[in-house]
């Protein structure tokens, strides 16, 4: 038995006491609170449907003992494998991970967080580990509202200064190359650095105050990593490095030997200039050889007779990796026979449950703005409820009531998403934008939930600001913002305001996240009817959204190259559309992007 | 000086327009008293025929136990019909209505007018801004009706009535006509809130038909936000429901230099209260650092409302000159002066211009 002293410094330094069972060699970890739970280890019952049923989680501070046993089960009805441990439950979708049918997906293990109190503290570290795995194995970890916590990996691994040993490895994406993950035993944090140790002896010598999680050769982390890496390495050997799409890591026996050709993605052109911009993207993809195939589906409220139904759209998107590239769809004022009908955009968002809209506001070189500071902030907007609930009725003739609904689960969801997003992308501050001084219950709830969520992310600063003041600050000093989270309507306002700050609707990208679907679209959703068919719209927003989509589909190199091409074109300033001060057309811009594209 | 006029109460006799007009003065909290006295001094120097009735609107417990505005204030206001209000403190999340809201509802001040014009001496990133936001002030999202429908589900009600929408649309066009404005834009989100903003839009269209000399446009809220930060000169008068108006008027104020230099008026059918919209700034209260520009420009709006245009012009010009040329500006305008020095500068300019 080896005992490690308790750490009292920070609550996220979890595991300090560990005992080793002499018979099985399992290590048992005692929680920070010192309470020892059921010594047999698995002190909960796993329910296969648990993950699907529960959509919210509320951490309770029940001290638990973590064991490092891992069991595996398989649900034949759903064809899903489950790995259980006290710390992390991993569910592997069979259709995405274990079948050899040539279908390319982007999902490997689904990292699910359950109602475990410690997970909130260990989560950032664990997912940093996952990000290491991700980089090294080429697998992607599912992005759900919980899993958008994969943090950005640090540049290489760090040397521990005072302790004297280091682990060096590259995360260049080549599995197993210099990354001794097989022997990964511990994840820790020292100061601002993360470190990972592979040597058990050295590990024992490490200053235990900095240790966060300890695994063994048989610990859950290890099993996970071995599993993932085994599959991935088999695959990598089969495929060449020029493979443009990464095939999935299969679990064991049958590694894929052939390279699938193209990833399929749904496009929803929308109204106005949408079709032109989508055409532009297709043009660029063909001209640059990016291996994406588009399946177009027509969704429109204005052209209601020819439009597909929402169900068909959902089906199309789920068929194609759950990813879509979308233009702006205009809401029609004509078919208002049924006054309670939601607009088509809201229907789509609700049914796909795209609860988070992320707009990244980044100033681009080559676009003149009024304020000279470089901007780089993110707006996270709740998209399914709030003022856009479309619950209206006429009380008496001449008096109309419109309901704004705020629910706690949705607030919790978006707040967590925002903080996870901040963690993933290395952001330092999250600002909650609200109007709780007037709407005390509705926005008061939102603010309170954000505050509560902030407590679980001690490394991220939390701030709140009233929407009026936010607008004023945005026009005067926008550089102060980092990540902003807000309900629906304020998100709409701030999105567009901020887009205007960096160059307008033609340069800003947006992503709508749901649990199972992601839609990439220009950030400020204007269909720009006046320019329809004239070929003068700025396609940069749509192209950059397509670049985001490529990164999401794990064609990272292509995505980066495309983004760089667009930035080069704009920086050079020779080809500019009208909103940027020139007179070039959409097609000329696309041609310039193709010519600048190098991978 | 204030005490001289404080206790004089007329018995509800309307003053003739050439006589001295009585105005209820609500100094407010924080820096309120300083800037109110600054404005009073300037009015004296400009010889404006205004008599002030200062009151305190701190809520008192009424007979039914609820907190109300003191009845004396209400009496005065009903007599005087015009008020000038400094900043009032609004507690967040305390349960009772904000005081600002209460004042507006009490006197049915249905239109909030905020002209935002770039100041000559106060340069911001946005030039040539000349926008007036007219916002419906009594209903909409700020009706204050909220409930917890079930655990964890909150419902806020946005009320749009035909009557209020018609009133505000009518006011907007009347204002545009009287101020010589060319275009009125209705800002809405009728693509999402089809019934409520649809009703608002319908009323605006009906009123627009009655004013053929003024151009009427409709624009989505997000389009207006997008365009406002890129080119504010494309908008003239904006009319909108309560919430959008709140946000957009603050946005426009930010374009010209913030709430410290923006006037605002709440107009009703027969009463009006002009106010400064900045906060109470408790951190600089009492230190003579406050900037009275906002309250001063609001009082100029008040003079125009009362048709005392000459005095209005005199005071306004003096104020603009003091900001553009003078070196007695307060700190927030980029100068090193104090409230007193700024006030004296303006008074000197007024005396010089006579």
Short mmCIF file of N, CA and C in Angstrom, two decimals, chain A residues 129 132-133 136-137 157 166-171 174-186 196-200 202 221-222 225-226 229:
data_model
loop_
_atom_site.label_atom_id
_atom_site.label_comp_id
_atom_site.label_asym_id
_atom_site.label_seq_id
_atom_site.Cartn_x
_atom_site.Cartn_y
_atom_site.Cartn_z
N UNK A 129 -6.67 15.03 -21.44
CA UNK A 129 -6.11 13.74 -21.84
C UNK A 129 -6.73 13.28 -23.14
N UNK A 132 -5.27 14.80 -26.01
CA UNK A 132 -4.00 14.18 -26.40
C UNK A 132 -4.27 12.98 -27.28
N UNK A 133 -5.22 12.19 -26.81
CA UNK A 133 -5.55 11.01 -27.59
C UNK A 133 -6.07 11.38 -28.96
N UNK A 136 -3.36 12.36 -31.21
CA UNK A 136 -2.40 11.33 -31.58
C UNK A 136 -3.02 10.22 -32.38
N UNK A 137 -4.27 9.97 -32.15
CA UNK A 137 -4.86 8.83 -32.83
C UNK A 137 -5.66 9.24 -34.04
N UNK A 157 4.47 18.75 -24.61
CA UNK A 157 4.33 18.47 -23.19
C UNK A 157 5.39 19.22 -22.41
N UNK A 166 10.63 14.82 -16.94
CA UNK A 166 9.72 15.34 -17.94
C UNK A 166 9.23 14.22 -18.82
N UNK A 167 8.17 14.54 -19.41
CA UNK A 167 7.67 13.62 -20.41
C UNK A 167 7.59 14.39 -21.70
N UNK A 168 8.21 13.93 -22.64
CA UNK A 168 8.18 14.64 -23.92
C UNK A 168 7.50 13.78 -24.95
N UNK A 169 6.67 14.37 -25.64
CA UNK A 169 6.09 13.62 -26.74
C UNK A 169 5.56 14.60 -27.74
N UNK A 170 5.29 14.11 -28.85
CA UNK A 170 4.72 14.96 -29.87
C UNK A 170 3.27 14.61 -30.03
N UNK A 171 2.49 15.56 -30.30
CA UNK A 171 1.10 15.25 -30.58
C UNK A 171 0.82 15.53 -32.03
N UNK A 174 0.38 11.37 -35.30
CA UNK A 174 0.76 10.03 -35.73
C UNK A 174 0.69 9.12 -34.53
N UNK A 175 -0.11 8.13 -34.68
CA UNK A 175 -0.35 7.31 -33.52
C UNK A 175 0.88 6.58 -33.07
N UNK A 176 1.08 6.57 -31.81
CA UNK A 176 2.10 5.72 -31.23
C UNK A 176 3.51 6.17 -31.51
N UNK A 177 3.68 7.19 -32.25
CA UNK A 177 5.04 7.53 -32.69
C UNK A 177 5.96 7.78 -31.52
N UNK A 178 5.75 8.90 -30.88
CA UNK A 178 6.61 9.11 -29.74
C UNK A 178 5.76 9.28 -28.50
N UNK A 179 4.61 8.74 -28.54
CA UNK A 179 3.66 9.03 -27.48
C UNK A 179 3.43 7.77 -26.68
N UNK A 180 4.10 7.64 -25.63
CA UNK A 180 4.00 6.39 -24.88
C UNK A 180 2.72 6.32 -24.06
N UNK A 181 1.64 6.43 -24.74
CA UNK A 181 0.40 6.46 -24.01
C UNK A 181 0.05 5.12 -23.39
N UNK A 182 0.66 4.13 -23.91
CA UNK A 182 0.37 2.82 -23.34
C UNK A 182 0.66 2.80 -21.86
N UNK A 183 1.63 3.61 -21.51
CA UNK A 183 2.04 3.52 -20.11
C UNK A 183 1.60 4.74 -19.33
N UNK A 184 0.65 5.38 -19.87
CA UNK A 184 0.22 6.59 -19.19
C UNK A 184 -0.34 6.25 -17.83
N UNK A 185 0.18 6.85 -16.87
CA UNK A 185 -0.31 6.52 -15.55
C UNK A 185 -0.89 7.71 -14.81
N UNK A 186 -0.52 8.85 -15.19
CA UNK A 186 -1.05 9.93 -14.37
C UNK A 186 -1.24 11.19 -15.17
N UNK A 196 1.98 14.86 -17.95
CA UNK A 196 1.54 13.48 -18.03
C UNK A 196 2.77 12.63 -17.79
N UNK A 197 2.64 11.71 -16.92
CA UNK A 197 3.82 10.92 -16.63
C UNK A 197 3.61 9.49 -17.08
N UNK A 198 4.68 8.88 -17.45
CA UNK A 198 4.57 7.52 -17.94
C UNK A 198 5.36 6.54 -17.10
N UNK A 199 6.06 7.06 -16.18
CA UNK A 199 6.93 6.16 -15.43
C UNK A 199 6.39 6.05 -14.02
N UNK A 200 6.11 4.82 -13.64
CA UNK A 200 5.51 4.62 -12.32
C UNK A 200 6.42 5.08 -11.21
N UNK A 202 8.81 7.31 -11.31
CA UNK A 202 8.89 8.75 -11.26
C UNK A 202 7.60 9.34 -10.74
N UNK A 221 -8.49 4.77 -17.57
CA UNK A 221 -7.87 5.57 -18.60
C UNK A 221 -7.01 4.70 -19.49
N UNK A 222 -6.32 3.83 -18.83
CA UNK A 222 -5.43 3.01 -19.61
C UNK A 222 -6.22 2.11 -20.54
N UNK A 225 -7.41 4.07 -23.37
CA UNK A 225 -6.41 4.48 -24.34
C UNK A 225 -5.93 3.30 -25.15
N UNK A 226 -5.78 2.19 -24.45
CA UNK A 226 -5.25 1.03 -25.20
C UNK A 226 -6.24 0.62 -26.29
N UNK A 229 -6.21 3.23 -29.06
CA UNK A 229 -4.99 3.29 -29.84
C UNK A 229 -4.79 2.05 -30.66
#
